[in-house]
Amino acid sequence: TRICAGCPAMDWVALSPHDITDFTGEPPTVIGVYAKVFSKAWVYAAIFVLVWAAVNATLKAVGCGDMIHGQRRGSWALKSAMLLHHGLVTPVAFVGIFQDPATLA
């Protein structure tokens, strides 16, 4: 039974800009997993850092000083970037959870 009967399932392979089905377990080590995952994840980490830099620059441009309410401007930019990230990822995660057959069993 699906949460939304008649709704199409999310096509995770089509949504991902890289191949998410290519991990073969070779070599069967933790470093093998890290090599496969982090070779793709660096792009997302770079995007996150760019978002942080953009928020930091925006805060500076609108006149915020080095300190905002006793904390550094970069800390506020980091918190803002994390809020943006989680605001985007959380709905996608919920869709994935509710489409997982193991969740619905």
PDB file of N, CA and C in Angstrom:
ATOM      1  N   THR A   1       0.849  -1.180   0.000  1.00  0.00           N
ATOM      2  CA  THR A   1       0.000   0.000   0.000  1.00  0.00           C
ATOM      3  C   THR A   1       0.884   1.230   0.000  1.00  0.00           C
ATOM      4  N   ARG A   2       0.588   2.133  -0.892  1.00  0.00           N
ATOM      5  CA  ARG A   2       1.370   3.366  -0.982  1.00  0.00           C
ATOM      6  C   ARG A   2       0.635   4.482  -0.271  1.00  0.00           C
ATOM      7  N   ILE A   3       1.389   5.463   0.182  1.00  0.00           N
ATOM      8  CA  ILE A   3       0.800   6.619   0.857  1.00  0.00           C
ATOM      9  C   ILE A   3      -0.108   7.373  -0.108  1.00  0.00           C
ATOM     10  N   CYS A   4       0.353   7.522  -1.320  1.00  0.00           N
ATOM     11  CA  CYS A   4      -0.409   8.269  -2.320  1.00  0.00           C
ATOM     12  C   CYS A   4      -0.727   7.311  -3.470  1.00  0.00           C
ATOM     13  N   ALA A   5      -1.846   6.641  -3.398  1.00  0.00           N
ATOM     14  CA  ALA A   5      -2.222   5.696  -4.446  1.00  0.00           C
ATOM     15  C   ALA A   5      -2.400   6.440  -5.764  1.00  0.00           C
ATOM     16  N   GLY A   6      -1.771   5.936  -6.784  1.00  0.00           N
ATOM     17  CA  GLY A   6      -1.883   6.553  -8.096  1.00  0.00           C
ATOM     18  C   GLY A   6      -0.786   7.573  -8.385  1.00  0.00           C
ATOM     19  N   CYS A   7      -0.032   7.976  -7.353  1.00  0.00           N
ATOM     20  CA  CYS A   7       1.076   8.923  -7.572  1.00  0.00           C
ATOM     21  C   CYS A   7       2.258   8.160  -8.143  1.00  0.00           C
ATOM     22  N   PRO A   8       2.947   8.749  -9.103  1.00  0.00           N
ATOM     23  CA  PRO A   8       4.116   8.055  -9.640  1.00  0.00           C
ATOM     24  C   PRO A   8       5.237   8.036  -8.607  1.00  0.00           C
ATOM     25  N   ALA A   9       6.006   6.971  -8.605  1.00  0.00           N
ATOM     26  CA  ALA A   9       7.148   6.868  -7.700  1.00  0.00           C
ATOM     27  C   ALA A   9       8.248   7.817  -8.171  1.00  0.00           C
ATOM     28  N   MET A  10       9.004   8.327  -7.206  1.00  0.00           N
ATOM     29  CA  MET A  10      10.101   9.221  -7.547  1.00  0.00           C
ATOM     30  C   MET A  10      11.205   8.409  -8.219  1.00  0.00           C
ATOM     31  N   ASP A  11      11.689   8.870  -9.338  1.00  0.00           N
ATOM     32  CA  ASP A  11      12.751   8.190 -10.074  1.00  0.00           C
ATOM     33  C   ASP A  11      14.093   8.733  -9.591  1.00  0.00           C
ATOM     34  N   TRP A  12      14.656   8.074  -8.577  1.00  0.00           N
ATOM     35  CA  TRP A  12      15.894   8.556  -7.960  1.00  0.00           C
ATOM     36  C   TRP A  12      17.056   8.539  -8.939  1.00  0.00           C
ATOM     37  N   VAL A  13      17.105   7.563  -9.819  1.00  0.00           N
ATOM     38  CA  VAL A  13      18.197   7.481 -10.784  1.00  0.00           C
ATOM     39  C   VAL A  13      18.138   8.657 -11.756  1.00  0.00           C
ATOM     40  N   ALA A  14      16.948   9.024 -12.204  1.00  0.00           N
ATOM     41  CA  ALA A  14      16.807  10.150 -13.133  1.00  0.00           C
ATOM     42  C   ALA A  14      17.089  11.486 -12.443  1.00  0.00           C
ATOM     43  N   LEU A  15      16.766  11.598 -11.152  1.00  0.00           N
ATOM     44  CA  LEU A  15      16.974  12.849 -10.439  1.00  0.00           C
ATOM     45  C   LEU A  15      18.436  13.124 -10.108  1.00  0.00           C
ATOM     46  N   SER A  16      19.215  12.077  -9.973  1.00  0.00           N
ATOM     47  CA  SER A  16      20.609  12.248  -9.584  1.00  0.00           C
ATOM     48  C   SER A  16      21.473  12.614 -10.785  1.00  0.00           C
ATOM     49  N   PRO A  17      22.346  13.613 -10.629  1.00  0.00           N
ATOM     50  CA  PRO A  17      23.212  13.999 -11.753  1.00  0.00           C
ATOM     51  C   PRO A  17      24.372  13.036 -11.975  1.00  0.00           C
ATOM     52  N   HIS A  18      24.471  11.996 -11.173  1.00  0.00           N
ATOM     53  CA  HIS A  18      25.525  10.997 -11.345  1.00  0.00           C
ATOM     54  C   HIS A  18      24.924   9.614 -11.170  1.00  0.00           C
ATOM     55  N   ASP A  19      25.699   8.597 -11.482  1.00  0.00           N
ATOM     56  CA  ASP A  19      25.214   7.222 -11.388  1.00  0.00           C
ATOM     57  C   ASP A  19      25.167   6.795  -9.922  1.00  0.00           C
ATOM     58  N   ILE A  20      23.986   6.447  -9.428  1.00  0.00           N
ATOM     59  CA  ILE A  20      23.860   6.031  -8.031  1.00  0.00           C
ATOM     60  C   ILE A  20      23.770   4.512  -7.898  1.00  0.00           C
ATOM     61  N   THR A  21      23.942   3.811  -8.985  1.00  0.00           N
ATOM     62  CA  THR A  21      23.828   2.351  -8.942  1.00  0.00           C
ATOM     63  C   THR A  21      25.144   1.664  -9.284  1.00  0.00           C
ATOM     64  N   ASP A  22      26.242   2.410  -9.269  1.00  0.00           N
ATOM     65  CA  ASP A  22      27.501   1.848  -9.759  1.00  0.00           C
ATOM     66  C   ASP A  22      28.402   1.271  -8.678  1.00  0.00           C
ATOM     67  N   PHE A  23      27.974   1.234  -7.427  1.00  0.00           N
ATOM     68  CA  PHE A  23      28.835   0.647  -6.404  1.00  0.00           C
ATOM     69  C   PHE A  23      28.711  -0.862  -6.449  1.00  0.00           C
ATOM     70  N   THR A  24      29.805  -1.509  -6.766  1.00  0.00           N
ATOM     71  CA  THR A  24      29.803  -2.959  -6.934  1.00  0.00           C
ATOM     72  C   THR A  24      30.345  -3.687  -5.711  1.00  0.00           C
ATOM     73  N   GLY A  25      30.849  -2.923  -4.746  1.00  0.00           N
ATOM     74  CA  GLY A  25      31.446  -3.563  -3.577  1.00  0.00           C
ATOM     75  C   GLY A  25      32.885  -3.954  -3.787  1.00  0.00           C
ATOM     76  N   GLU A  26      33.470  -3.512  -4.871  1.00  0.00           N
ATOM     77  CA  GLU A  26      34.873  -3.815  -5.159  1.00  0.00           C
ATOM     78  C   GLU A  26      35.690  -2.540  -5.076  1.00  0.00           C
ATOM     79  N   PRO A  27      36.702  -2.480  -4.308  1.00  0.00           N
ATOM     80  CA  PRO A  27      37.098  -3.489  -3.331  1.00  0.00           C
ATOM     81  C   PRO A  27      36.144  -3.491  -2.146  1.00  0.00           C
ATOM     82  N   PRO A  28      35.969  -4.621  -1.504  1.00  0.00           N
ATOM     83  CA  PRO A  28      34.988  -4.726  -0.410  1.00  0.00           C
ATOM     84  C   PRO A  28      35.533  -4.167   0.911  1.00  0.00           C
ATOM     85  N   THR A  29      35.932  -2.913   0.862  1.00  0.00           N
ATOM     86  CA  THR A  29      36.502  -2.276   2.047  1.00  0.00           C
ATOM     87  C   THR A  29      35.786  -0.957   2.299  1.00  0.00           C
ATOM     88  N   VAL A  30      35.965  -0.437   3.498  1.00  0.00           N
ATOM     89  CA  VAL A  30      35.385   0.853   3.834  1.00  0.00           C
ATOM     90  C   VAL A  30      35.985   1.931   2.936  1.00  0.00           C
ATOM     91  N   ILE A  31      37.263   1.854   2.679  1.00  0.00           N
ATOM     92  CA  ILE A  31      37.913   2.857   1.814  1.00  0.00           C
ATOM     93  C   ILE A  31      37.345   2.780   0.398  1.00  0.00           C
ATOM     94  N   GLY A  32      36.934   1.589  -0.032  1.00  0.00           N
ATOM     95  CA  GLY A  32      36.307   1.456  -1.348  1.00  0.00           C
ATOM     96  C   GLY A  32      34.985   2.210  -1.414  1.00  0.00           C
ATOM     97  N   VAL A  33      34.217   2.138  -0.336  1.00  0.00           N
ATOM     98  CA  VAL A  33      32.954   2.874  -0.272  1.00  0.00           C
ATOM     99  C   VAL A  33      33.233   4.369  -0.270  1.00  0.00           C
ATOM    100  N   TYR A  34      34.179   4.797   0.582  1.00  0.00           N
ATOM    101  CA  TYR A  34      34.507   6.222   0.653  1.00  0.00           C
ATOM    102  C   TYR A  34      34.990   6.755  -0.690  1.00  0.00           C
ATOM    103  N   ALA A  35      35.800   5.983  -1.376  1.00  0.00           N
ATOM    104  CA  ALA A  35      36.315   6.434  -2.672  1.00  0.00           C
ATOM    105  C   ALA A  35      35.180   6.645  -3.663  1.00  0.00           C
ATOM    106  N   LYS A  36      34.190   5.767  -3.630  1.00  0.00           N
ATOM    107  CA  LYS A  36      33.066   5.885  -4.564  1.00  0.00           C
ATOM    108  C   LYS A  36      32.142   7.032  -4.170  1.00  0.00           C
ATOM    109  N   VAL A  37      31.840   7.143  -2.881  1.00  0.00           N
ATOM    110  CA  VAL A  37      30.896   8.159  -2.418  1.00  0.00           C
ATOM    111  C   VAL A  37      31.504   9.559  -2.475  1.00  0.00           C
ATOM    112  N   PHE A  38      32.696   9.734  -1.926  1.00  0.00           N
ATOM    113  CA  PHE A  38      33.268  11.073  -1.846  1.00  0.00           C
ATOM    114  C   PHE A  38      33.702  11.618  -3.203  1.00  0.00           C
ATOM    115  N   SER A  39      33.933  10.741  -4.157  1.00  0.00           N
ATOM    116  CA  SER A  39      34.255  11.242  -5.494  1.00  0.00           C
ATOM    117  C   SER A  39      33.056  11.939  -6.120  1.00  0.00           C
ATOM    118  N   LYS A  40      31.855  11.632  -5.614  1.00  0.00           N
ATOM    119  CA  LYS A  40      30.640  12.292  -6.097  1.00  0.00           C
ATOM    120  C   LYS A  40      30.201  13.402  -5.154  1.00  0.00           C
ATOM    121  N   ALA A  41      30.440  13.218  -3.867  1.00  0.00           N
ATOM    122  CA  ALA A  41      29.937  14.156  -2.862  1.00  0.00           C
ATOM    123  C   ALA A  41      30.687  15.484  -2.860  1.00  0.00           C
ATOM    124  N   TRP A  42      31.885  15.539  -3.383  1.00  0.00           N
ATOM    125  CA  TRP A  42      32.653  16.794  -3.331  1.00  0.00           C
ATOM    126  C   TRP A  42      31.932  17.898  -4.082  1.00  0.00           C
ATOM    127  N   VAL A  43      31.191  17.556  -5.126  1.00  0.00           N
ATOM    128  CA  VAL A  43      30.451  18.566  -5.882  1.00  0.00           C
ATOM    129  C   VAL A  43      29.398  19.216  -4.990  1.00  0.00           C
ATOM    130  N   TYR A  44      28.672  18.405  -4.215  1.00  0.00           N
ATOM    131  CA  TYR A  44      27.649  18.941  -3.324  1.00  0.00           C
ATOM    132  C   TYR A  44      28.271  19.751  -2.198  1.00  0.00           C
ATOM    133  N   ALA A  45      29.422  19.313  -1.709  1.00  0.00           N
ATOM    134  CA  ALA A  45      30.125  20.076  -0.673  1.00  0.00           C
ATOM    135  C   ALA A  45      30.570  21.425  -1.227  1.00  0.00           C
ATOM    136  N   ALA A  46      31.038  21.441  -2.457  1.00  0.00           N
ATOM    137  CA  ALA A  46      31.464  22.704  -3.080  1.00  0.00           C
ATOM    138  C   ALA A  46      30.272  23.642  -3.266  1.00  0.00           C
ATOM    139  N   ILE A  47      29.132  23.110  -3.658  1.00  0.00           N
ATOM    140  CA  ILE A  47      27.928  23.938  -3.801  1.00  0.00           C
ATOM    141  C   ILE A  47      27.530  24.524  -2.456  1.00  0.00           C
ATOM    142  N   PHE A  48      27.601  23.710  -1.399  1.00  0.00           N
ATOM    143  CA  PHE A  48      27.266  24.188  -0.063  1.00  0.00           C
ATOM    144  C   PHE A  48      28.192  25.325   0.363  1.00  0.00           C
ATOM    145  N   VAL A  49      29.486  25.176   0.110  1.00  0.00           N
ATOM    146  CA  VAL A  49      30.441  26.228   0.468  1.00  0.00           C
ATOM    147  C   VAL A  49      30.153  27.491  -0.339  1.00  0.00           C
ATOM    148  N   LEU A  50      29.796  27.348  -1.601  1.00  0.00           N
ATOM    149  CA  LEU A  50      29.450  28.518  -2.409  1.00  0.00           C
ATOM    150  C   LEU A  50      28.198  29.214  -1.884  1.00  0.00           C
ATOM    151  N   VAL A  51      27.220  28.437  -1.435  1.00  0.00           N
ATOM    152  CA  VAL A  51      26.019  29.030  -0.843  1.00  0.00           C
ATOM    153  C   VAL A  51      26.386  29.773   0.431  1.00  0.00           C
ATOM    154  N   TRP A  52      27.232  29.163   1.263  1.00  0.00           N
ATOM    155  CA  TRP A  52      27.690  29.828   2.485  1.00  0.00           C
ATOM    156  C   TRP A  52      28.383  31.145   2.151  1.00  0.00           C
ATOM    157  N   ALA A  53      29.268  31.122   1.159  1.00  0.00           N
ATOM    158  CA  ALA A  53      29.987  32.336   0.769  1.00  0.00           C
ATOM    159  C   ALA A  53      29.024  33.401   0.247  1.00  0.00           C
ATOM    160  N   ALA A  54      28.023  32.992  -0.498  1.00  0.00           N
ATOM    161  CA  ALA A  54      27.040  33.944  -1.029  1.00  0.00           C
ATOM    162  C   ALA A  54      26.226  34.573   0.097  1.00  0.00           C
ATOM    163  N   VAL A  55      25.812  33.766   1.070  1.00  0.00           N
ATOM    164  CA  VAL A  55      25.057  34.311   2.201  1.00  0.00           C
ATOM    165  C   VAL A  55      25.952  35.251   3.009  1.00  0.00           C
ATOM    166  N   ASN A  56      27.188  34.855   3.231  1.00  0.00           N
ATOM    167  CA  ASN A  56      28.130  35.692   3.975  1.00  0.00           C
ATOM    168  C   ASN A  56      28.334  37.029   3.260  1.00  0.00           C
ATOM    169  N   ALA A  57      28.510  36.988   1.945  1.00  0.00           N
ATOM    170  CA  ALA A  57      28.691  38.216   1.167  1.00  0.00           C
ATOM    171  C   ALA A  57      27.427  39.074   1.185  1.00  0.00           C
ATOM    172  N   THR A  58      26.268  38.431   1.141  1.00  0.00           N
ATOM    173  CA  THR A  58      25.001  39.167   1.197  1.00  0.00           C
ATOM    174  C   THR A  58      24.833  39.862   2.536  1.00  0.00           C
ATOM    175  N   LEU A  59      25.150  39.165   3.618  1.00  0.00           N
ATOM    176  CA  LEU A  59      25.068  39.780   4.943  1.00  0.00           C
ATOM    177  C   LEU A  59      26.002  40.986   5.038  1.00  0.00           C
ATOM    178  N   LYS A  60      27.184  40.855   4.482  1.00  0.00           N
ATOM    179  CA  LYS A  60      28.133  41.970   4.493  1.00  0.00           C
ATOM    180  C   LYS A  60      27.614  43.121   3.636  1.00  0.00           C
ATOM    181  N   ALA A  61      27.037  42.802   2.487  1.00  0.00           N
ATOM    182  CA  ALA A  61      26.554  43.828   1.558  1.00  0.00           C
ATOM    183  C   ALA A  61      25.376  44.614   2.130  1.00  0.00           C
ATOM    184  N   VAL A  62      24.554  43.969   2.954  1.00  0.00           N
ATOM    185  CA  VAL A  62      23.407  44.674   3.522  1.00  0.00           C
ATOM    186  C   VAL A  62      23.770  45.437   4.791  1.00  0.00           C
ATOM    187  N   GLY A  63      25.051  45.423   5.129  1.00  0.00           N
ATOM    188  CA  GLY A  63      25.516  46.260   6.226  1.00  0.00           C
ATOM    189  C   GLY A  63      25.761  45.563   7.543  1.00  0.00           C
ATOM    190  N   CYS A  64      25.690  44.246   7.573  1.00  0.00           N
ATOM    191  CA  CYS A  64      26.002  43.532   8.809  1.00  0.00           C
ATOM    192  C   CYS A  64      27.508  43.586   9.039  1.00  0.00           C
ATOM    193  N   GLY A  65      27.893  43.860  10.252  1.00  0.00           N
ATOM    194  CA  GLY A  65      29.316  43.925  10.581  1.00  0.00           C
ATOM    195  C   GLY A  65      29.899  42.536  10.755  1.00  0.00           C
ATOM    196  N   ASP A  66      31.112  42.503  11.293  1.00  0.00           N
ATOM    197  CA  ASP A  66      31.768  41.216  11.523  1.00  0.00           C
ATOM    198  C   ASP A  66      31.043  40.393  12.574  1.00  0.00           C
ATOM    199  N   MET A  67      30.374  41.073  13.507  1.00  0.00           N
ATOM    200  CA  MET A  67      29.644  40.394  14.584  1.00  0.00           C
ATOM    201  C   MET A  67      28.151  40.727  14.481  1.00  0.00           C
ATOM    202  N   ILE A  68      27.310  39.716  14.605  1.00  0.00           N
ATOM    203  CA  ILE A  68      25.855  39.889  14.596  1.00  0.00           C
ATOM    204  C   ILE A  68      25.340  39.237  15.877  1.00  0.00           C
ATOM    205  N   HIS A  69      24.772  40.032  16.755  1.00  0.00           N
ATOM    206  CA  HIS A  69      24.265  39.550  18.039  1.00  0.00           C
ATOM    207  C   HIS A  69      25.314  38.715  18.784  1.00  0.00           C
ATOM    208  N   GLY A  70      26.537  39.201  18.774  1.00  0.00           N
ATOM    209  CA  GLY A  70      27.603  38.545  19.525  1.00  0.00           C
ATOM    210  C   GLY A  70      28.256  37.362  18.847  1.00  0.00           C
ATOM    211  N   GLN A  71      27.840  37.048  17.633  1.00  0.00           N
ATOM    212  CA  GLN A  71      28.433  35.918  16.897  1.00  0.00           C
ATOM    213  C   GLN A  71      28.966  36.405  15.560  1.00  0.00           C
ATOM    214  N   ARG A  72      29.974  35.726  15.058  1.00  0.00           N
ATOM    215  CA  ARG A  72      30.583  36.140  13.792  1.00  0.00           C
ATOM    216  C   ARG A  72      29.596  35.993  12.639  1.00  0.00           C
ATOM    217  N   ARG A  73      29.746  36.887  11.682  1.00  0.00           N
ATOM    218  CA  ARG A  73      28.879  36.881  10.499  1.00  0.00           C
ATOM    219  C   ARG A  73      28.949  35.542   9.774  1.00  0.00           C
ATOM    220  N   GLY A  74      30.119  34.934   9.703  1.00  0.00           N
ATOM    221  CA  GLY A  74      30.275  33.642   9.032  1.00  0.00           C
ATOM    222  C   GLY A  74      29.474  32.533   9.698  1.00  0.00           C
ATOM    223  N   SER A  75      29.323  32.618  11.022  1.00  0.00           N
ATOM    224  CA  SER A  75      28.504  31.630  11.727  1.00  0.00           C
ATOM    225  C   SER A  75      27.041  31.758  11.329  1.00  0.00           C
ATOM    226  N   TRP A  76      26.575  33.001  11.214  1.00  0.00           N
ATOM    227  CA  TRP A  76      25.202  33.225  10.770  1.00  0.00           C
ATOM    228  C   TRP A  76      25.016  32.744   9.330  1.00  0.00           C
ATOM    229  N   ALA A  77      26.018  32.966   8.507  1.00  0.00           N
ATOM    230  CA  ALA A  77      25.940  32.498   7.117  1.00  0.00           C
ATOM    231  C   ALA A  77      25.893  30.973   7.069  1.00  0.00           C
ATOM    232  N   LEU A  78      26.684  30.324   7.924  1.00  0.00           N
ATOM    233  CA  LEU A  78      26.680  28.861   7.974  1.00  0.00           C
ATOM    234  C   LEU A  78      25.327  28.335   8.426  1.00  0.00           C
ATOM    235  N   LYS A  79      24.760  28.937   9.459  1.00  0.00           N
ATOM    236  CA  LYS A  79      23.435  28.512   9.935  1.00  0.00           C
ATOM    237  C   LYS A  79      22.383  28.711   8.847  1.00  0.00           C
ATOM    238  N   SER A  80      22.486  29.813   8.119  1.00  0.00           N
ATOM    239  CA  SER A  80      21.531  30.074   7.030  1.00  0.00           C
ATOM    240  C   SER A  80      21.689  29.061   5.913  1.00  0.00           C
ATOM    241  N   ALA A  81      22.925  28.731   5.571  1.00  0.00           N
ATOM    242  CA  ALA A  81      23.168  27.735   4.524  1.00  0.00           C
ATOM    243  C   ALA A  81      22.646  26.365   4.954  1.00  0.00           C
ATOM    244  N   MET A  82      22.815  26.022   6.231  1.00  0.00           N
ATOM    245  CA  MET A  82      22.296  24.743   6.722  1.00  0.00           C
ATOM    246  C   MET A  82      20.772  24.717   6.699  1.00  0.00           C
ATOM    247  N   LEU A  83      20.134  25.826   7.060  1.00  0.00           N
ATOM    248  CA  LEU A  83      18.671  25.895   6.992  1.00  0.00           C
ATOM    249  C   LEU A  83      18.178  25.727   5.557  1.00  0.00           C
ATOM    250  N   LEU A  84      18.850  26.374   4.615  1.00  0.00           N
ATOM    251  CA  LEU A  84      18.483  26.233   3.208  1.00  0.00           C
ATOM    252  C   LEU A  84      18.640  24.784   2.761  1.00  0.00           C
ATOM    253  N   HIS A  85      19.774  24.190   3.100  1.00  0.00           N
ATOM    254  CA  HIS A  85      20.038  22.799   2.720  1.00  0.00           C
ATOM    255  C   HIS A  85      18.969  21.864   3.279  1.00  0.00           C
ATOM    256  N   HIS A  86      18.704  21.968   4.574  1.00  0.00           N
ATOM    257  CA  HIS A  86      17.736  21.060   5.182  1.00  0.00           C
ATOM    258  C   HIS A  86      16.312  21.342   4.716  1.00  0.00           C
ATOM    259  N   GLY A  87      16.021  22.584   4.395  1.00  0.00           N
ATOM    260  CA  GLY A  87      14.707  22.905   3.840  1.00  0.00           C
ATOM    261  C   GLY A  87      14.492  22.264   2.482  1.00  0.00           C
ATOM    262  N   LEU A  88      15.560  22.094   1.712  1.00  0.00           N
ATOM    263  CA  LEU A  88      15.457  21.456   0.396  1.00  0.00           C
ATOM    264  C   LEU A  88      15.495  19.932   0.492  1.00  0.00           C
ATOM    265  N   VAL A  89      16.328  19.404   1.372  1.00  0.00           N
ATOM    266  CA  VAL A  89      16.545  17.963   1.426  1.00  0.00           C
ATOM    267  C   VAL A  89      15.458  17.228   2.206  1.00  0.00           C
ATOM    268  N   THR A  90      14.907  17.865   3.227  1.00  0.00           N
ATOM    269  CA  THR A  90      13.916  17.188   4.071  1.00  0.00           C
ATOM    270  C   THR A  90      12.686  16.715   3.297  1.00  0.00           C
ATOM    271  N   PRO A  91      12.065  17.548   2.460  1.00  0.00           N
ATOM    272  CA  PRO A  91      10.906  17.036   1.710  1.00  0.00           C
ATOM    273  C   PRO A  91      11.259  15.863   0.794  1.00  0.00           C
ATOM    274  N   VAL A  92      12.428  15.920   0.188  1.00  0.00           N
ATOM    275  CA  VAL A  92      12.850  14.820  -0.690  1.00  0.00           C
ATOM    276  C   VAL A  92      13.056  13.547   0.133  1.00  0.00           C
ATOM    277  N   ALA A  93      13.621  13.687   1.322  1.00  0.00           N
ATOM    278  CA  ALA A  93      13.828  12.523   2.186  1.00  0.00           C
ATOM    279  C   ALA A  93      12.491  11.909   2.594  1.00  0.00           C
ATOM    280  N   PHE A  94      11.518  12.758   2.932  1.00  0.00           N
ATOM    281  CA  PHE A  94      10.205  12.224   3.302  1.00  0.00           C
ATOM    282  C   PHE A  94       9.550  11.491   2.130  1.00  0.00           C
ATOM    283  N   VAL A  95       9.685  12.028   0.939  1.00  0.00           N
ATOM    284  CA  VAL A  95       9.134  11.339  -0.236  1.00  0.00           C
ATOM    285  C   VAL A  95       9.790   9.973  -0.381  1.00  0.00           C
ATOM    286  N   GLY A  96      11.110   9.934  -0.226  1.00  0.00           N
ATOM    287  CA  GLY A  96      11.824   8.659  -0.321  1.00  0.00           C
ATOM    288  C   GLY A  96      11.397   7.670   0.742  1.00  0.00           C
ATOM    289  N   ILE A  97      11.215   8.152   1.963  1.00  0.00           N
ATOM    290  CA  ILE A  97      10.787   7.271   3.055  1.00  0.00           C
ATOM    291  C   ILE A  97       9.406   6.692   2.760  1.00  0.00           C
ATOM    292  N   PHE A  98       8.494   7.539   2.314  1.00  0.00           N
ATOM    293  CA  PHE A  98       7.124   7.071   2.097  1.00  0.00           C
ATOM    294  C   PHE A  98       6.976   6.239   0.823  1.00  0.00           C
ATOM    295  N   GLN A  99       7.972   6.260  -0.037  1.00  0.00           N
ATOM    296  CA  GLN A  99       7.917   5.416  -1.233  1.00  0.00           C
ATOM    297  C   GLN A  99       8.675   4.111  -1.051  1.00  0.00           C
ATOM    298  N   ASP A 100       9.393   3.969   0.041  1.00  0.00           N
ATOM    299  CA  ASP A 100      10.158   2.759   0.300  1.00  0.00           C
ATOM    300  C   ASP A 100       9.212   1.633   0.693  1.00  0.00           C
ATOM    301  N   PRO A 101       9.218   0.526  -0.047  1.00  0.00           N
ATOM    302  CA  PRO A 101       8.312  -0.577   0.277  1.00  0.00           C
ATOM    303  C   PRO A 101       8.525  -1.116   1.693  1.00  0.00           C
ATOM    304  N   ALA A 102       9.748  -1.050   2.208  1.00  0.00           N
ATOM    305  CA  ALA A 102      10.013  -1.547   3.560  1.00  0.00           C
ATOM    306  C   ALA A 102       9.309  -0.690   4.598  1.00  0.00           C
ATOM    307  N   THR A 103       9.163   0.618   4.317  1.00  0.00           N
ATOM    308  CA  THR A 103       8.479   1.526   5.238  1.00  0.00           C
ATOM    309  C   THR A 103       6.994   1.210   5.285  1.00  0.00           C
ATOM    310  N   LEU A 104       6.454   0.806   4.169  1.00  0.00           N
ATOM    311  CA  LEU A 104       5.014   0.596   4.061  1.00  0.00           C
ATOM    312  C   LEU A 104       4.575  -0.825   4.410  1.00  0.00           C
ATOM    313  N   ALA A 105       5.544  -1.692   4.639  1.00  0.00           N
ATOM    314  CA  ALA A 105       5.202  -3.097   4.908  1.00  0.00           C
ATOM    315  C   ALA A 105       4.530  -3.277   6.250  1.00  0.00           C
TER     316      ALA A 105
END
